Coordinates of C-alpha atoms and ligand atoms in Angstrom, one line a residue:
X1 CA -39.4 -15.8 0.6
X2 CA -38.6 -16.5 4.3
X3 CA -39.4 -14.4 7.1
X4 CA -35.7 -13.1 7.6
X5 CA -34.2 -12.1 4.7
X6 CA -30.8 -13.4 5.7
X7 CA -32.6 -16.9 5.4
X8 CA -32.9 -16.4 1.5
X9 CA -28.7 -15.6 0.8
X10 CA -28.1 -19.4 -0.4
X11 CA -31.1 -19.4 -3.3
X12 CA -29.8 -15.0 -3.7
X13 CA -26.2 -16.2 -4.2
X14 CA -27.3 -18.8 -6.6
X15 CA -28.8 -16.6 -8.8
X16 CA -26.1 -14.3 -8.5
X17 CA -23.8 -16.9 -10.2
X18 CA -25.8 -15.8 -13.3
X19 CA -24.2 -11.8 -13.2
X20 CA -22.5 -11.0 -16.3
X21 CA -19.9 -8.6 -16.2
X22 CA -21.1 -5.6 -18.4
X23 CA -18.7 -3.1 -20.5
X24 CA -15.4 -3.3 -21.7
X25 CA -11.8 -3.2 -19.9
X26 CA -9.7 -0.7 -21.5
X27 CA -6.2 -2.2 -20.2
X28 CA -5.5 -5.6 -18.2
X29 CA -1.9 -4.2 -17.2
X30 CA -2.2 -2.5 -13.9
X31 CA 0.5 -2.8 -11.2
X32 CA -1.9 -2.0 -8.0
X33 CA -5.1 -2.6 -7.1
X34 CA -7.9 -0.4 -5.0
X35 CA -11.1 -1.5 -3.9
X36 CA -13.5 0.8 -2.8
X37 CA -16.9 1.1 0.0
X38 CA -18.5 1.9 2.4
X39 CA -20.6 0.3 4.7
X40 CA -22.4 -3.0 3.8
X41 CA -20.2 -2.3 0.4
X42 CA -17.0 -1.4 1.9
X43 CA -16.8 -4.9 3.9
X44 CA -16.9 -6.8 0.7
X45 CA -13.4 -4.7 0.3
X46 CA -12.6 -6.2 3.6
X47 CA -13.2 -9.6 3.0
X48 CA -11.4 -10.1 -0.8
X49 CA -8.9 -8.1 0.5
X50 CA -8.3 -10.4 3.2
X51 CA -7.9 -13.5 0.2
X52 CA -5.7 -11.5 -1.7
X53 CA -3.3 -10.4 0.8
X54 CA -1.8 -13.8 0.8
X55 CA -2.6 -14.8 -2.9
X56 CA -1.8 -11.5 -5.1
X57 CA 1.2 -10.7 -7.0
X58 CA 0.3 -6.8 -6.9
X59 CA -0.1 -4.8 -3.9
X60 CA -4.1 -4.6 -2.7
X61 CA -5.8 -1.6 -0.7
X62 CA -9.1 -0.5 0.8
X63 CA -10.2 3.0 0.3
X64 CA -13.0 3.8 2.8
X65 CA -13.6 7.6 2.3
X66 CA -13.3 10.7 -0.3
X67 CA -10.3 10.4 -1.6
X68 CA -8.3 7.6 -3.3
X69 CA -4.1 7.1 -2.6
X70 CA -1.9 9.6 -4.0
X71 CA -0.4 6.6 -6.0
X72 CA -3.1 6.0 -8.1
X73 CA -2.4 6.1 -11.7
X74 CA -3.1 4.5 -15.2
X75 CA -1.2 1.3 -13.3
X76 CA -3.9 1.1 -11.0
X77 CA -7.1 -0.9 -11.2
X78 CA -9.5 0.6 -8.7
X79 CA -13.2 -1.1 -8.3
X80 CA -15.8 0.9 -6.6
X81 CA -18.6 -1.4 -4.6
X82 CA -22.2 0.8 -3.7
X83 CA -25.1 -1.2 -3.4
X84 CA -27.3 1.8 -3.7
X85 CA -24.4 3.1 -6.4
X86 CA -25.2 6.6 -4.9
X87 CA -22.9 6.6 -1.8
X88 CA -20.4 10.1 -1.9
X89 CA -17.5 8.5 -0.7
X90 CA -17.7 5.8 -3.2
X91 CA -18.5 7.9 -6.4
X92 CA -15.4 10.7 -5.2
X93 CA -12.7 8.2 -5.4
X94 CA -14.0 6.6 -8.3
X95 CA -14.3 10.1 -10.2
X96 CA -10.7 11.0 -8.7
X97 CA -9.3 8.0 -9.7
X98 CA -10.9 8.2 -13.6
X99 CA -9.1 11.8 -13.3
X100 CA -6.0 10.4 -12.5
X101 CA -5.8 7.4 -15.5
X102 CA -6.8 5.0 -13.4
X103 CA -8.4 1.6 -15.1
X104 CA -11.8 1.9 -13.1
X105 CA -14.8 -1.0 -12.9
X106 CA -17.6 -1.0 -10.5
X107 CA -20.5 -3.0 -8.4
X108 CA -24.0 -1.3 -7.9
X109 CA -27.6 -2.1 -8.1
X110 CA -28.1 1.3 -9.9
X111 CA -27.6 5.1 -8.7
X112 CA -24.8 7.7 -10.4
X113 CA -22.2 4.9 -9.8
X114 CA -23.9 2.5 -12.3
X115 CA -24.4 5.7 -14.8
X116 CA -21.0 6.5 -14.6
X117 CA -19.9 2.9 -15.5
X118 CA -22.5 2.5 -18.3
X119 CA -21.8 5.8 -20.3
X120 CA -18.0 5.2 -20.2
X121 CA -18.3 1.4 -20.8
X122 CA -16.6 0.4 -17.8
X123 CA -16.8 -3.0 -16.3
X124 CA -19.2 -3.1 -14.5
X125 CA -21.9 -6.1 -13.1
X126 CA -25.2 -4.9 -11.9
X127 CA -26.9 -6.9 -9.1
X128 CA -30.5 -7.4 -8.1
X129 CA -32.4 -4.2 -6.0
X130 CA -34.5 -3.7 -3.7
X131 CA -32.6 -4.9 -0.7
X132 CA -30.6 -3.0 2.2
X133 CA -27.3 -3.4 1.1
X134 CA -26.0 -5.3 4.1
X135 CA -28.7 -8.2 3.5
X136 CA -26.9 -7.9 -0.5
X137 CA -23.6 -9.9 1.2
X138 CA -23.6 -12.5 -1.3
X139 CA -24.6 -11.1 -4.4
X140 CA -22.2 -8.3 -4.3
X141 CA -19.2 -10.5 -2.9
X142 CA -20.0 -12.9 -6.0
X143 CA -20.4 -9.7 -8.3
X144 CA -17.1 -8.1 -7.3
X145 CA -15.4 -11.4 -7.4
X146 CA -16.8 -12.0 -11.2
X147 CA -15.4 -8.3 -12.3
X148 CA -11.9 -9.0 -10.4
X149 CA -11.9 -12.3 -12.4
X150 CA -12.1 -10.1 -15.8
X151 CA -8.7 -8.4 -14.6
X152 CA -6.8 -12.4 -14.2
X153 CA -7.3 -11.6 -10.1
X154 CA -8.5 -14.8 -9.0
X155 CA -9.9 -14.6 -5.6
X156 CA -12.0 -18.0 -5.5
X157 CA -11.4 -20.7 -7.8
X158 CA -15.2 -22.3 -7.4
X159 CA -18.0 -19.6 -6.4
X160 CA -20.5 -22.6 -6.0
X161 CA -18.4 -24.1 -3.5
X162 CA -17.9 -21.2 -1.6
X163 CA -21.4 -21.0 -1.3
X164 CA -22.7 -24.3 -0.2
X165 CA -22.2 -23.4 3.7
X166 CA -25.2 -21.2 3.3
X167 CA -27.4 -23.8 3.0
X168 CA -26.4 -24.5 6.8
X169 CA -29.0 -22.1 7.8
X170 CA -30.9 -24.2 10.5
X171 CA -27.7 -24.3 12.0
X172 CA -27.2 -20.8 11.9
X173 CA -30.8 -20.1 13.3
X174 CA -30.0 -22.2 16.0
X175 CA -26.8 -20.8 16.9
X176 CA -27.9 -17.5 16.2
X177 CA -30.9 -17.1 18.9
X178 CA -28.0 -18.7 21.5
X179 CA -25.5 -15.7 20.6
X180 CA -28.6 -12.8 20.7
X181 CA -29.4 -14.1 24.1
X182 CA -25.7 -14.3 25.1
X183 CA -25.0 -10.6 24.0
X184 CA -28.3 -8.8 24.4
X185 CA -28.0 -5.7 26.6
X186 CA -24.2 -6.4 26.3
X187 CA -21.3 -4.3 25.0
X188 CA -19.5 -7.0 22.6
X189 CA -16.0 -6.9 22.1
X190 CA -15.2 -9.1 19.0
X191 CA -11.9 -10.9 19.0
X192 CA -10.2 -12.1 15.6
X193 CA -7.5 -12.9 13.9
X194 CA -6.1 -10.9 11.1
X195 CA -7.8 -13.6 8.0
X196 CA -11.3 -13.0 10.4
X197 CA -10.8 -10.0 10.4
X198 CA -14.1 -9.0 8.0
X199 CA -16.0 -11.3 10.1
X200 CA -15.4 -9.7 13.3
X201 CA -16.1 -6.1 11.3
X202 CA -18.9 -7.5 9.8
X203 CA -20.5 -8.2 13.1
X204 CA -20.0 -5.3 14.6
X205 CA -21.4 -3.4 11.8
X206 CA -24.6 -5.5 11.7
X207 CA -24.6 -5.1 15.7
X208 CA -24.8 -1.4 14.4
X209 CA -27.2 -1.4 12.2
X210 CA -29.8 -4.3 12.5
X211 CA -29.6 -4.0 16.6
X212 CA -28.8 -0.6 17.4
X213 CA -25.9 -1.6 19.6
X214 CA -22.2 -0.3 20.1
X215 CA -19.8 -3.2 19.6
X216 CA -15.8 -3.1 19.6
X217 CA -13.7 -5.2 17.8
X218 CA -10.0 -6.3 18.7
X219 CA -7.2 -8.4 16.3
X220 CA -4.9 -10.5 17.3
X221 CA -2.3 -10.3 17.5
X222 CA -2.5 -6.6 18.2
X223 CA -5.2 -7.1 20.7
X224 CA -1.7 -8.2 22.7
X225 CA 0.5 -5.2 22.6
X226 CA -2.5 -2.7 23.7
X227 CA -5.9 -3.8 24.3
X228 CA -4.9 -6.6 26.8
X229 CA -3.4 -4.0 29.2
X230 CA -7.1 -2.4 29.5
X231 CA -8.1 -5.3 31.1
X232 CA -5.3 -5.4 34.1
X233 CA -7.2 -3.4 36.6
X234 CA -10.5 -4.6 38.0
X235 CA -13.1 -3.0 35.5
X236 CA -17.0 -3.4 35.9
X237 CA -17.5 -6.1 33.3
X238 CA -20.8 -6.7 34.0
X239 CA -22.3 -5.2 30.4
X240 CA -19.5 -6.5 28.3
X241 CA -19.5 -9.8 26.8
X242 CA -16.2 -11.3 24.3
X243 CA -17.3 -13.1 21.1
X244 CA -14.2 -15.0 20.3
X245 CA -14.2 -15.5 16.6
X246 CA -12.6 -18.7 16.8
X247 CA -9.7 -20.6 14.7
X248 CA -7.1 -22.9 14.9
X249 CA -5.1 -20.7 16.4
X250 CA -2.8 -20.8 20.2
X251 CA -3.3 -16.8 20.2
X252 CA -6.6 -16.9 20.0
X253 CA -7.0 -19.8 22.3
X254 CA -4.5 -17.3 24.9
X255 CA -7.0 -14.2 24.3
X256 CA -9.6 -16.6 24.8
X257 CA -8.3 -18.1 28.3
X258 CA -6.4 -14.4 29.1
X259 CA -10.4 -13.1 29.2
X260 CA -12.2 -16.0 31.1
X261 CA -9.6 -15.2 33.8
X262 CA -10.2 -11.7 34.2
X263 CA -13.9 -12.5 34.4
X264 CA -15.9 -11.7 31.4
X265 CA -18.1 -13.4 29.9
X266 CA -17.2 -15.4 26.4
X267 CA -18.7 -17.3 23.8
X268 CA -16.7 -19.2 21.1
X269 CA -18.1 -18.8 17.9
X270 CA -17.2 -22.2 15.5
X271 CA -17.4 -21.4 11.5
X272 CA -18.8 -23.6 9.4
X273 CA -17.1 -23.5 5.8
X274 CA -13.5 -24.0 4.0
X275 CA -11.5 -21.3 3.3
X276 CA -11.5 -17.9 4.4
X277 CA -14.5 -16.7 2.2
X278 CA -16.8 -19.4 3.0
X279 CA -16.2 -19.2 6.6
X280 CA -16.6 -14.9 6.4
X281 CA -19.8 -16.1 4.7
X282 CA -21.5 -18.5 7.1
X283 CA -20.4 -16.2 10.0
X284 CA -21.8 -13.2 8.3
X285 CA -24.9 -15.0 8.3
X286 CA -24.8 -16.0 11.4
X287 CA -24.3 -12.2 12.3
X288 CA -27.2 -11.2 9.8
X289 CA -29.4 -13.5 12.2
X290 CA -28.5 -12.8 15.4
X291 CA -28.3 -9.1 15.0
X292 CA -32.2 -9.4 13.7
X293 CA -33.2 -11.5 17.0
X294 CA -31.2 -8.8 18.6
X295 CA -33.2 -6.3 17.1
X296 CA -36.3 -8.4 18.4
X297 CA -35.4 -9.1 21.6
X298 CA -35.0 -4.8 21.9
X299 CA -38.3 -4.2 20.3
X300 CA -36.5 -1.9 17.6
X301 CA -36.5 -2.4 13.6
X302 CA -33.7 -4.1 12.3
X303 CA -34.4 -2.5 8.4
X304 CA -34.1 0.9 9.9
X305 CA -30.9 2.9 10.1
X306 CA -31.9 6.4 10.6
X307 CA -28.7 8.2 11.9
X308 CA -26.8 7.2 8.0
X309 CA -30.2 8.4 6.2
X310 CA -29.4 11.7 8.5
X311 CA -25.5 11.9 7.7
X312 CA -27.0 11.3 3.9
X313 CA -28.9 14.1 3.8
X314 CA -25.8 16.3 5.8
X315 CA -23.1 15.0 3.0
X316 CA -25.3 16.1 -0.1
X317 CA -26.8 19.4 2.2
X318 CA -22.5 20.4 1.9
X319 CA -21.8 19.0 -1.6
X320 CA -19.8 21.4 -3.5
X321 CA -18.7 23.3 -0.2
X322 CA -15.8 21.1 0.3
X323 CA -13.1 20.0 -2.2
X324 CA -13.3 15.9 -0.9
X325 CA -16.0 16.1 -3.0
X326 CA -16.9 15.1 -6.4
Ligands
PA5_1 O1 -25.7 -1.5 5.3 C1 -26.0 -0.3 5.0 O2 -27.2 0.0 4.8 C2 -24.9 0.7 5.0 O3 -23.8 0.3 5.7 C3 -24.6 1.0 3.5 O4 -24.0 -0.1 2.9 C4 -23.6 2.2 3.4 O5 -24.2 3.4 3.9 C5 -23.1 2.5 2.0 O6 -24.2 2.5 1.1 P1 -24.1 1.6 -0.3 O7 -23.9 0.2 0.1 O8 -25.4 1.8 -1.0 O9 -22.9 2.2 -1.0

């Protein structure tokens, strides 16, 4: 095992190749897809999400909260993702969704999610425990992608492929101790474009939780009908620091140049990797890394997350009280 846990995902995505999916599908004829998370879950969502919103024939959403679309029905296919498989949010809209007909499959390393799936025979895949669920990137990508598969969604032809760019990790090390000392004591402002667009969640949740930092994050090209005219008036830019997600792109190259002018401070961050999902991967772990340096650096834990262990313990304190609920 290596010291940072992030330096392990390419031997934890291997193994992961070995989930079976588990349980039975009770139709393959749905007409809309949901996937739903939260958290280090919920940006799995995010990321196949992204893939299928240019590849998929039927319409694709992300439910991050209690209650599933009004549309869902016995043409719907909705996967629930919880690492822990205990998360409220997760479980309601699975449970609304059963109610509703919908064909339902899940991800979880065990909790009321994976109990739910095993006494009704659902699909379901259970991956290895004992991690946080944000350092469980891989394995529950690769899980989700495997039940999808079940269901004729294809959202990466070669898993092992898509993989490979993790082995880049002295790379990433490298890069990663350059971005911690680029943004430390910083407010980052993340700029993508819309296929990035898990990455540059990804690291600002990870600036959340492994580094205890507030981070913004900005599309393009919607950064360019809003965002941009923050920046007109002279602003003290002193703590804030742009992470330009960078791609082939001459918006992001504008954002890019359009920042530099107005002073602050930038750093282009290159992906390793083909393809959206390898690329989401590599710069996830890239993020993993530098948010644990960060965390370093601040003298703080990066395994602790105290404030969602408090809202936790508030959610199941009002269970029952409120009708979001399960
Ligand atoms: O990374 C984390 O620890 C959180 O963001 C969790 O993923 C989030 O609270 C949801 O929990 P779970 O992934 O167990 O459903």
């Amino acid at each position: 095992m290596y010291r940072n846990p992030y330096l392990s995902w390419y031997e934890l995505a291997l193994k992961s190749l070995n989930y079976s999916v588990l349980g039975k599908a009770r139709t393959k004829d749905f007409k809309k897809v949901v996937l739903t998370g939260m958290g280090g879950s919920g940006i799995i969502c995010d990321a196949i999400y992204t893939v299928l919103f240019s590849n998929s024939e039927v319409p694709v959403s992300v439910v991050k909260g209690f209650q599933p679309p009004k549309w869902v029905d016995s043409e719907t296919l909705v996967c629930g993702i919880s690492y822990s498989g205990n998360t409220v949010e997760t479980i309601s809209v699975v449970l609304k969704s059963m109610e509703l007909g919908a064909e339902v499959c899940a991800v979880a390393s065990g909790g009321k999610l994976l109990e739910i799936a095993r006494s009704k025979n659902l699909p379901h895949v259970i991956v290895d425990g004992g991690l946080l669920p944000r350092v469980a990137f891989p394995q529950l990508l690769i899980a989700t992608i495997k039940i999808l598969d079940v269901y004729g969604i294809k959202v990466c032809d070669n898993l092992g492929e898509i993989i490979d760019v993790l082995k880049e990790r002295s790379i990433a090390d490298y890069i990663s101790k350059e971005l911690a000392d680029f943004l430390k004591e910083s407010l980052p402002v993340i700029i993508s474009n819309n296929e990035m667009y898990p990455l540059a969640l990804r690291f600002k949740d990870e600036l959340n939780e492994n580094a205890k930092m507030i981070a913004k994050v900005e599309v393009i090209p919607e950064w360019a009908h809003n965002d941009i005219v923050g920046w007109e008036l002279p602003i003290n830019l002193e703590v804030l620091r742009a992470l330009i997600i960078w791609s082939d792109d001459p918006i992001i190259e504008f954002a890019s140049n359009y920042l530099r002018e107005v002073g602050v401070k930038t750093y282009i961050f290159k992906l390793l990797g083909y393809g959206v999902l390898s690329k989401v991967l590599y710069g996830s772990l890239v993020a993993g890394l530098t948010t644990t340096y960060l965390a370093e650096l601040r003298g703080i834990k990066a395994d602790e997350t105290k404030s969602i262990d408090e809202y936790k313990k508030f959610l199941s304190s009002i269970k029952g009280r409120f009708k979001v609920f399960y």
